[in-house]
CSV table of C-alpha atoms and ligand atoms in Angstrom, one decimal:
chain,number,residue,atom,x,y,z
A,1,MET,CA,86.8,78.3,112.6
A,2,TYR,CA,90.0,79.5,111.9
A,3,LYS,CA,90.9,81.3,115.1
A,4,ASP,CA,93.7,79.5,115.6
A,5,LYS,CA,95.3,80.0,112.5
A,6,LYS,CA,97.4,82.5,111.6
A,7,VAL,CA,96.5,84.7,108.6
A,8,VAL,CA,98.1,85.1,105.8
A,9,PHE,CA,97.5,88.4,103.5
A,10,SER,CA,99.0,89.5,99.9
A,11,GLY,CA,97.2,91.6,97.0
A,12,VAL,CA,98.2,92.1,93.4
A,13,GLN,CA,97.0,94.8,91.2
A,14,PRO,CA,94.7,93.8,88.2
A,15,SER,CA,96.6,96.9,86.0
A,16,GLY,CA,98.6,94.6,83.8
A,17,VAL,CA,99.5,91.1,82.3
A,18,LEU,CA,101.1,89.6,85.2
A,19,THR,CA,105.3,89.6,84.7
A,20,LEU,CA,107.0,87.0,85.7
A,21,GLY,CA,108.9,89.0,88.3
A,22,ASN,CA,104.6,88.7,90.2
A,23,TYR,CA,105.0,85.0,89.9
A,24,LEU,CA,107.8,84.2,91.3
A,25,GLY,CA,108.6,87.5,94.0
A,26,ALA,CA,104.3,86.6,94.9
A,27,ILE,CA,102.2,84.4,93.6
A,28,LYS,CA,104.1,80.8,93.1
A,29,ASN,CA,104.7,81.2,96.8
A,30,PHE,CA,101.2,81.9,98.0
A,31,SER,CA,100.1,78.2,97.3
A,32,ALA,CA,102.6,77.3,100.2
A,33,PHE,CA,101.0,78.7,103.0
A,34,SER,CA,97.4,77.6,102.6
A,35,ASP,CA,97.3,74.4,104.7
A,36,GLU,CA,99.4,76.2,108.1
A,37,TYR,CA,97.2,79.4,107.6
A,38,LYS,CA,94.3,80.8,106.5
A,39,CYS,CA,94.6,82.9,103.8
A,40,TYR,CA,93.7,86.0,102.1
A,41,TYR,CA,94.7,86.8,98.6
A,42,CYS,CA,93.4,89.9,96.8
A,43,VAL,CA,92.6,91.7,93.9
A,44,VAL,CA,93.8,94.8,94.6
A,45,ASP,CA,91.8,97.2,91.9
A,46,GLU,CA,91.1,100.1,94.3
A,47,HIS,CA,95.1,100.2,94.1
A,48,ALA,CA,94.7,100.1,90.3
A,49,ILE,CA,92.7,103.8,89.8
A,50,THR,CA,95.5,105.6,91.2
A,51,VAL,CA,96.4,105.7,88.0
A,52,ARG,CA,93.8,106.1,85.3
A,53,GLN,CA,92.5,103.4,83.8
A,54,ASN,CA,90.1,101.9,80.6
A,55,PRO,CA,86.7,100.5,82.6
A,56,ALA,CA,86.5,97.7,80.3
A,57,GLU,CA,89.9,96.8,80.8
A,58,LEU,CA,90.2,96.8,84.3
A,59,ARG,CA,87.0,94.9,84.7
A,60,ARG,CA,88.3,92.1,82.6
A,61,ARG,CA,91.6,91.9,83.8
A,62,THR,CA,90.7,92.0,87.3
A,63,TYR,CA,88.8,88.7,86.2
A,64,GLU,CA,91.3,87.6,84.5
A,65,THR,CA,93.8,88.2,87.6
A,66,LEU,CA,91.5,86.3,89.8
A,67,ALA,CA,91.7,83.2,86.8
A,68,LEU,CA,95.9,83.7,87.1
A,69,TYR,CA,95.6,82.9,91.0
A,70,ILE,CA,93.4,79.7,90.4
A,71,ALA,CA,95.8,78.9,87.5
A,72,CYS,CA,98.7,79.2,89.7
A,73,GLY,CA,97.5,76.9,92.2
A,74,LEU,CA,95.5,78.9,94.5
A,75,ASP,CA,92.5,76.7,95.4
A,76,PRO,CA,89.1,78.6,96.3
A,77,GLU,CA,88.3,76.4,98.8
A,78,LYS,CA,91.7,76.7,100.8
A,79,ASN,CA,92.2,80.3,100.5
A,80,THR,CA,89.6,83.5,100.8
A,81,LEU,CA,90.8,84.7,96.6
A,82,PHE,CA,88.5,88.5,96.5
A,83,VAL,CA,88.4,91.5,94.9
A,84,GLN,CA,89.2,94.8,97.3
A,85,SER,CA,86.4,96.5,96.4
A,86,HIS,CA,84.2,93.5,97.1
A,87,VAL,CA,84.7,94.9,100.9
A,88,PRO,CA,84.3,98.5,101.5
A,89,ALA,CA,85.9,98.6,104.9
A,90,HIS,CA,89.1,98.4,103.0
A,91,ALA,CA,88.2,101.9,101.9
A,92,GLU,CA,86.8,102.5,105.6
A,93,LEU,CA,89.9,101.6,106.9
A,94,CYS,CA,92.4,103.3,105.2
A,95,TRP,CA,90.6,106.5,105.7
A,96,ILE,CA,90.6,106.4,109.7
A,97,LEU,CA,94.7,104.9,109.2
A,98,ASP,CA,95.3,108.2,106.9
A,99,CYS,CA,94.9,109.8,110.1
A,100,TYR,CA,97.1,107.9,111.8
A,101,THR,CA,99.9,108.2,109.4
A,102,MET,CA,102.2,111.2,109.1
A,103,PHE,CA,102.5,113.4,105.9
A,104,GLY,CA,106.4,113.5,105.8
A,105,GLU,CA,105.9,109.0,106.0
A,106,LEU,CA,104.0,109.0,102.6
A,107,SER,CA,106.3,111.7,101.3
A,108,ARG,CA,109.6,109.2,102.1
A,109,MET,CA,107.9,106.1,100.1
A,110,THR,CA,110.1,105.8,96.8
A,111,GLN,CA,106.9,104.1,95.0
A,112,PHE,CA,105.2,107.6,95.1
A,113,LYS,CA,108.6,109.3,93.9
A,114,ASP,CA,108.8,106.8,91.3
A,115,LYS,CA,105.5,106.8,90.1
A,116,SER,CA,104.3,110.7,90.6
A,117,GLN,CA,107.8,111.1,88.1
A,118,LYS,CA,106.1,108.7,85.3
A,119,ASN,CA,102.7,110.1,85.9
A,120,ALA,CA,103.6,113.8,86.3
A,121,ASP,CA,100.1,115.2,84.6
A,122,ASN,CA,98.4,112.8,87.2
A,123,VAL,CA,99.7,113.2,91.0
A,124,ASN,CA,96.6,112.7,92.5
A,125,ALA,CA,96.1,112.6,96.2
A,126,GLY,CA,94.9,108.6,95.9
A,127,LEU,CA,98.8,107.9,94.6
A,128,PHE,CA,100.9,109.9,97.5
A,129,THR,CA,97.9,108.1,100.2
A,130,TYR,CA,98.4,104.4,98.3
A,131,PRO,CA,100.5,103.2,101.1
A,132,THR,CA,97.6,103.5,103.5
A,133,LEU,CA,95.4,101.9,101.7
A,134,MET,CA,97.8,98.9,101.5
A,135,VAL,CA,98.8,99.8,105.4
A,136,ALA,CA,94.5,98.9,105.4
A,137,ASP,CA,94.6,95.6,103.5
A,138,ILE,CA,96.7,94.0,105.8
A,139,LEU,CA,95.6,95.1,109.0
A,140,LEU,CA,92.1,94.7,108.3
A,141,TYR,CA,92.7,90.4,108.1
A,142,GLN,CA,94.9,90.8,111.9
A,143,THR,CA,97.5,89.5,109.3
A,144,GLU,CA,100.9,87.8,110.3
A,145,LEU,CA,102.9,87.2,107.5
A,146,VAL,CA,103.2,89.2,104.1
A,147,PRO,CA,104.1,87.4,101.1
A,148,ILE,CA,105.4,90.0,99.3
A,149,GLY,CA,108.5,91.1,96.4
A,150,ALA,CA,111.3,93.4,97.6
A,151,ASP,CA,109.9,96.3,96.4
A,152,GLN,CA,107.2,96.3,98.7
A,153,LYS,CA,109.5,96.5,101.9
A,154,GLN,CA,109.2,100.0,102.5
A,155,HIS,CA,105.1,99.8,102.6
A,156,LEU,CA,105.1,97.3,105.0
A,157,GLU,CA,107.6,98.8,107.4
A,158,LEU,CA,104.7,101.4,106.8
A,159,THR,CA,102.0,99.4,107.6
A,160,ARG,CA,104.1,98.1,111.3
A,161,ASP,CA,104.5,101.6,112.2
A,162,VAL,CA,101.0,102.8,111.8
A,163,ALA,CA,100.1,99.5,113.4
A,164,ASN,CA,102.1,100.5,116.4
A,165,ARG,CA,101.2,104.0,116.2
A,166,PHE,CA,98.1,103.4,116.6
A,167,ASN,CA,98.1,100.3,119.3
A,168,THR,CA,99.7,102.9,121.1
A,169,VAL,CA,97.3,105.9,120.7
A,170,CYS,CA,94.4,103.7,120.9
A,171,GLY,CA,95.2,100.6,122.7
A,172,ASP,CA,95.9,97.1,121.6
A,173,THR,CA,94.0,96.6,118.2
A,174,PHE,CA,96.4,95.4,115.7
A,175,VAL,CA,98.7,92.7,115.0
A,176,ILE,CA,101.8,94.0,113.6
A,177,PRO,CA,102.6,91.5,110.4
A,178,GLU,CA,106.1,90.8,109.6
A,179,PRO,CA,106.7,90.7,105.3
A,180,TYR,CA,107.7,86.8,103.5
A,181,ILE,CA,110.6,88.3,100.9
A,182,PRO,CA,112.0,84.7,99.2
A,183,THR,CA,115.5,85.0,99.4
A,184,ASN,CA,116.4,84.5,96.0
A,185,THR,CA,113.5,85.7,93.8
A,186,ALA,CA,112.7,88.8,95.6
A,187,LYS,CA,113.9,91.7,92.5
A,188,ILE,CA,113.5,90.1,89.3
A,189,MET,CA,115.3,92.5,86.5
A,190,SER,CA,114.2,93.1,83.3
A,191,LEU,CA,115.4,91.4,80.6
A,192,ALA,CA,116.5,94.5,78.5
A,193,GLU,CA,118.1,96.8,81.4
A,194,PRO,CA,119.3,94.6,84.1
A,195,ALA,CA,119.8,97.1,86.5
A,196,LYS,CA,116.0,97.8,86.6
A,197,LYS,CA,113.4,95.9,88.1
A,198,MET,CA,111.1,93.6,85.6
A,199,SER,CA,107.6,95.9,85.5
A,200,LYS,CA,104.3,94.9,84.1
A,201,SER,CA,104.0,98.9,82.8
A,202,ASP,CA,107.3,98.6,80.9
A,203,GLU,CA,106.7,99.7,77.9
A,204,ASN,CA,109.4,97.5,76.3
A,205,GLU,CA,107.8,94.4,75.8
A,206,ASN,CA,111.0,93.1,75.2
A,207,ALA,CA,112.0,93.9,78.9
A,208,VAL,CA,109.4,92.0,80.3
A,209,VAL,CA,107.8,88.1,80.2
A,210,ARG,CA,104.2,87.4,80.9
A,211,ILE,CA,102.8,84.9,82.8
A,212,LEU,CA,100.9,84.2,79.8
A,213,ASP,CA,103.5,84.6,76.7
A,214,SER,CA,103.4,82.0,74.1
A,215,LYS,CA,106.9,79.3,74.3
A,216,ASP,CA,107.7,81.2,71.8
A,217,VAL,CA,107.1,84.4,72.3
A,218,ILE,CA,109.1,83.6,76.2
A,219,ILE,CA,112.2,81.8,74.2
A,220,LYS,CA,112.3,84.9,71.8
A,221,LYS,CA,112.6,87.1,74.7
A,222,PHE,CA,115.0,85.3,76.8
A,223,LYS,CA,117.5,85.4,73.8
A,224,ARG,CA,117.3,88.8,73.5
A,225,ALA,CA,117.8,89.3,76.5
A,226,VAL,CA,120.4,92.0,77.6
A,227,THR,CA,124.3,90.0,79.6
A,228,ASP,CA,127.1,91.3,79.0
A,229,SER,CA,130.7,91.8,76.6
A,230,GLY,CA,131.7,88.5,78.2
A,231,CYS,CA,131.0,84.6,77.8
A,232,GLU,CA,131.4,83.5,81.3
A,233,ILE,CA,128.2,82.3,82.8
A,234,ALA,CA,128.6,83.5,86.6
A,235,ARG,CA,127.8,86.0,89.2
A,236,GLY,CA,129.5,89.4,89.5
A,237,GLU,CA,130.0,93.1,88.7
A,238,GLY,CA,128.7,94.1,85.6
A,239,LYS,CA,126.8,90.4,85.3
A,240,GLU,CA,123.3,91.9,86.9
A,241,GLY,CA,122.1,90.2,82.6
A,242,VAL,CA,123.0,86.8,83.5
A,243,SER,CA,122.7,87.1,87.3
A,244,ASN,CA,119.5,87.4,86.9
A,245,LEU,CA,119.1,84.6,84.1
A,246,MET,CA,120.7,82.6,87.1
A,247,THR,CA,118.4,83.4,89.3
A,248,ILE,CA,115.4,82.6,86.6
A,249,TYR,CA,116.8,79.0,85.7
A,250,SER,CA,117.4,78.6,89.4
A,251,ALA,CA,114.1,79.5,90.8
A,252,PHE,CA,112.4,76.7,88.2
A,253,THR,CA,115.2,73.9,88.2
A,254,GLY,CA,115.9,74.1,91.9
A,255,LYS,CA,119.9,74.3,90.7
A,256,SER,CA,122.5,76.0,92.6
A,257,ASP,CA,124.7,78.5,91.3
A,258,ASP,CA,127.8,76.0,91.4
A,259,GLU,CA,125.5,73.3,89.4
A,260,ILE,CA,124.5,75.9,86.9
A,261,VAL,CA,128.3,76.7,86.2
A,262,ASP,CA,129.3,73.3,85.8
A,263,GLU,CA,125.6,72.7,83.4
A,264,PHE,CA,127.0,75.1,81.4
A,265,ASN,CA,130.7,75.2,81.3
A,266,GLY,CA,131.9,75.5,77.7
A,267,LYS,CA,128.8,77.1,76.3
A,268,GLY,CA,128.2,80.1,75.3
A,269,TYR,CA,125.3,82.9,76.6
A,270,GLY,CA,123.1,81.6,73.7
A,271,ASP,CA,123.0,78.6,74.5
A,272,PHE,CA,121.4,79.4,78.3
A,273,LYS,CA,119.8,81.7,77.2
A,274,LEU,CA,117.7,79.1,75.0
A,275,ALA,CA,117.7,76.7,78.1
A,276,VAL,CA,116.4,79.4,80.4
A,277,GLY,CA,113.7,80.2,78.1
A,278,GLU,CA,112.5,76.9,77.2
A,279,THR,CA,112.3,75.9,81.3
A,280,CYS,CA,110.5,79.0,81.9
A,281,ALA,CA,107.9,78.4,79.0
A,282,ASP,CA,108.0,75.1,79.6
A,283,ALA,CA,107.7,75.8,84.0
A,284,LEU,CA,104.7,78.1,82.8
A,285,ALA,CA,102.7,75.5,80.1
A,286,HIS,CA,100.8,74.4,82.9
A,287,VAL,CA,99.3,77.7,84.0
A,288,ARG,CA,98.5,78.8,80.6
A,289,GLU,CA,96.6,76.1,80.2
A,290,GLU,CA,94.6,76.8,83.7
A,291,PHE,CA,94.3,80.1,82.9
A,292,ASP,CA,92.8,79.9,79.1
A,293,ARG,CA,90.0,76.9,81.1
A,294,LEU,CA,89.1,79.1,83.8
A,295,VAL,CA,88.8,82.6,81.8
A,296,LYS,CA,85.9,81.3,79.9
A,297,ASP,CA,84.1,80.2,82.9
A,298,LYS,CA,82.6,83.5,84.0
A,299,ALA,CA,80.0,82.1,86.4
A,300,TYR,CA,83.1,80.7,88.5
A,301,LEU,CA,85.1,83.4,88.4
A,302,GLU,CA,81.7,85.2,90.2
A,303,ASP,CA,80.9,82.4,92.3
A,304,VAL,CA,84.3,82.3,93.8
A,305,MET,CA,84.5,86.6,94.2
A,306,LYS,CA,80.7,86.3,96.0
A,307,LYS,CA,82.2,83.6,98.6
A,308,GLY,CA,85.3,85.3,98.9
A,309,ALA,CA,84.3,89.0,99.7
A,310,GLU,CA,81.1,87.3,101.8
A,311,ASP,CA,84.1,85.3,104.4
A,312,ALA,CA,86.4,88.3,103.8
A,313,SER,CA,83.3,90.9,104.7
A,314,ARG,CA,82.9,88.5,108.1
A,315,SER,CA,86.8,89.0,108.6
A,316,ALA,CA,86.8,92.8,108.5
A,317,ALA,CA,83.6,93.3,110.0
A,318,ARG,CA,85.0,92.2,113.2
A,319,THR,CA,87.9,94.1,112.6
A,320,MET,CA,86.1,97.7,112.0
A,321,SER,CA,83.8,97.0,114.6
A,322,LYS,CA,86.7,97.0,117.3
A,323,VAL,CA,88.7,100.0,115.4
A,324,ARG,CA,85.2,101.7,115.7
A,325,ARG,CA,85.0,100.6,119.5
A,326,LYS,CA,88.4,102.6,120.4
A,327,ILE,CA,88.8,105.6,118.3
A,328,GLY,CA,85.3,106.8,119.8
A,329,PHE,CA,82.9,105.9,117.1
A,330,THR,CA,79.1,105.8,118.0
A,331,GLU,CA,77.6,102.1,116.7
A,332,LEU,CA,73.4,102.2,115.8
A,333,LYS,CA,72.0,99.8,118.5
A,334,GLY,CA,69.3,96.4,117.0
B,1,TYM,P1,101.9,94.4,92.0
B,1,TYM,O1,100.5,94.4,91.5
B,1,TYM,O2,102.7,95.2,92.0
B,1,TYM,O3,102.5,93.3,92.5
B,1,TYM,C1,102.0,91.8,93.1
B,1,TYM,C2,103.8,91.7,94.0
B,1,TYM,O4,104.7,91.3,93.0
B,1,TYM,C3,105.6,91.8,93.4
B,1,TYM,N1,106.6,92.4,92.0
B,1,TYM,C4,107.7,91.3,92.2
B,1,TYM,N2,108.8,90.4,92.8
B,1,TYM,C5,109.7,90.0,92.7
B,1,TYM,N3,110.2,90.9,91.0
B,1,TYM,C6,109.6,92.1,90.3
B,1,TYM,N4,110.6,92.1,89.3
B,1,TYM,C7,108.6,91.9,90.8
B,1,TYM,N5,107.0,92.9,90.3
B,1,TYM,C8,106.5,92.9,90.9
B,1,TYM,C9,105.4,92.8,94.1
B,1,TYM,O5,106.5,92.9,95.7
B,1,TYM,C10,103.9,92.7,94.7
B,1,TYM,O6,104.4,91.6,95.6
B,1,TYM,N6,100.9,97.4,96.4
B,1,TYM,C11,101.1,95.9,95.9
B,1,TYM,C12,99.5,95.3,95.8
B,1,TYM,C13,99.1,95.3,97.1
B,1,TYM,C14,99.7,94.7,98.7
B,1,TYM,C15,98.3,94.9,99.4
B,1,TYM,C16,100.5,93.3,99.2
B,1,TYM,C17,97.8,96.2,97.4
B,1,TYM,N7,98.1,95.8,99.0
B,1,TYM,C18,99.0,94.1,100.6
B,1,TYM,C19,100.4,92.8,99.8
B,1,TYM,C20,99.3,93.1,100.9
B,1,TYM,C21,101.7,96.1,94.4
B,1,TYM,O7,101.5,97.0,94.0
B,1,TYM,O8,101.7,94.9,94.1
């Protein structure tokens, strides 16, 4: 049915309440592909367990992330929305591709270095081979395009390298995917430390706008956003805070930098921060309302999960059969 459609795949970890960075860098862009591509959007729960999770919380966040996908405009009739652990082929292909991924390659992954520093008491093998699971996620569906934020670029480069290596050693098997990284919103920065990426796991709540924060909370966080000692609304050296706010404002209003500078000419940071906060909160209000409605309907979410897993499994099975043949595994007949 989708034979002539190219494939888009992306995933989000259910490891915390999703942020404005996840929204502007990734999820907001997902629905633009739904008509032209066959889209798989996955809740990657297997990735989340590389750091310790509370089981009840992980389960709840998995439902919530799925509800959020739909609340952000992903229609389950037009997109395959599913949970990674419901399709065991992800873990199976990951093992096979671990044997085509080099120790040196994984050692160079900056996210591994960051996360192993942050979780020094639990530097498990899963944390190390996590990028190969991401490689497997993508290659399993013969993906052409992967919408992601800038922090995932290195993992995409690894995906291409592993796919090329496998194709060279075993013969043509995988489509080589391209990243789709948005030009302006690829890296939304922390509101408290604008030199750092806005991250789900930041311990300082004022640094992170959550997609589901109330209007008041969003405005309060923007009012507290760190800027600089100047008063000019412009980008430039030492103005990372203001620059980040301009990026966010532009993402929601479609205004260019020049238009923003004109709009706030003669006004101070206070007015600007308030405008960014209000615009962001208003734009997310609909997502919040939809989420509140959907998250109560567990039966509906389970139905979406089930259909998504069935659809994804069918496609994964085709790739797995090809992979098994190419590497020389025997197949049970009949
Ligand atoms: P995760 O769950 O950390 O983030 C989900 C998506 O949000 C993007 N993102 C950001 N974009 C802009 N600014 C930010 N501050 C920001 N923070 C996060 C991420 O780049 C990502 O696109 N390993 C992945 C999940 C994954 C995946 C995959 C993605 C697993 N398998 C296959 C694509 C394809 C991750 O941890 O994303």
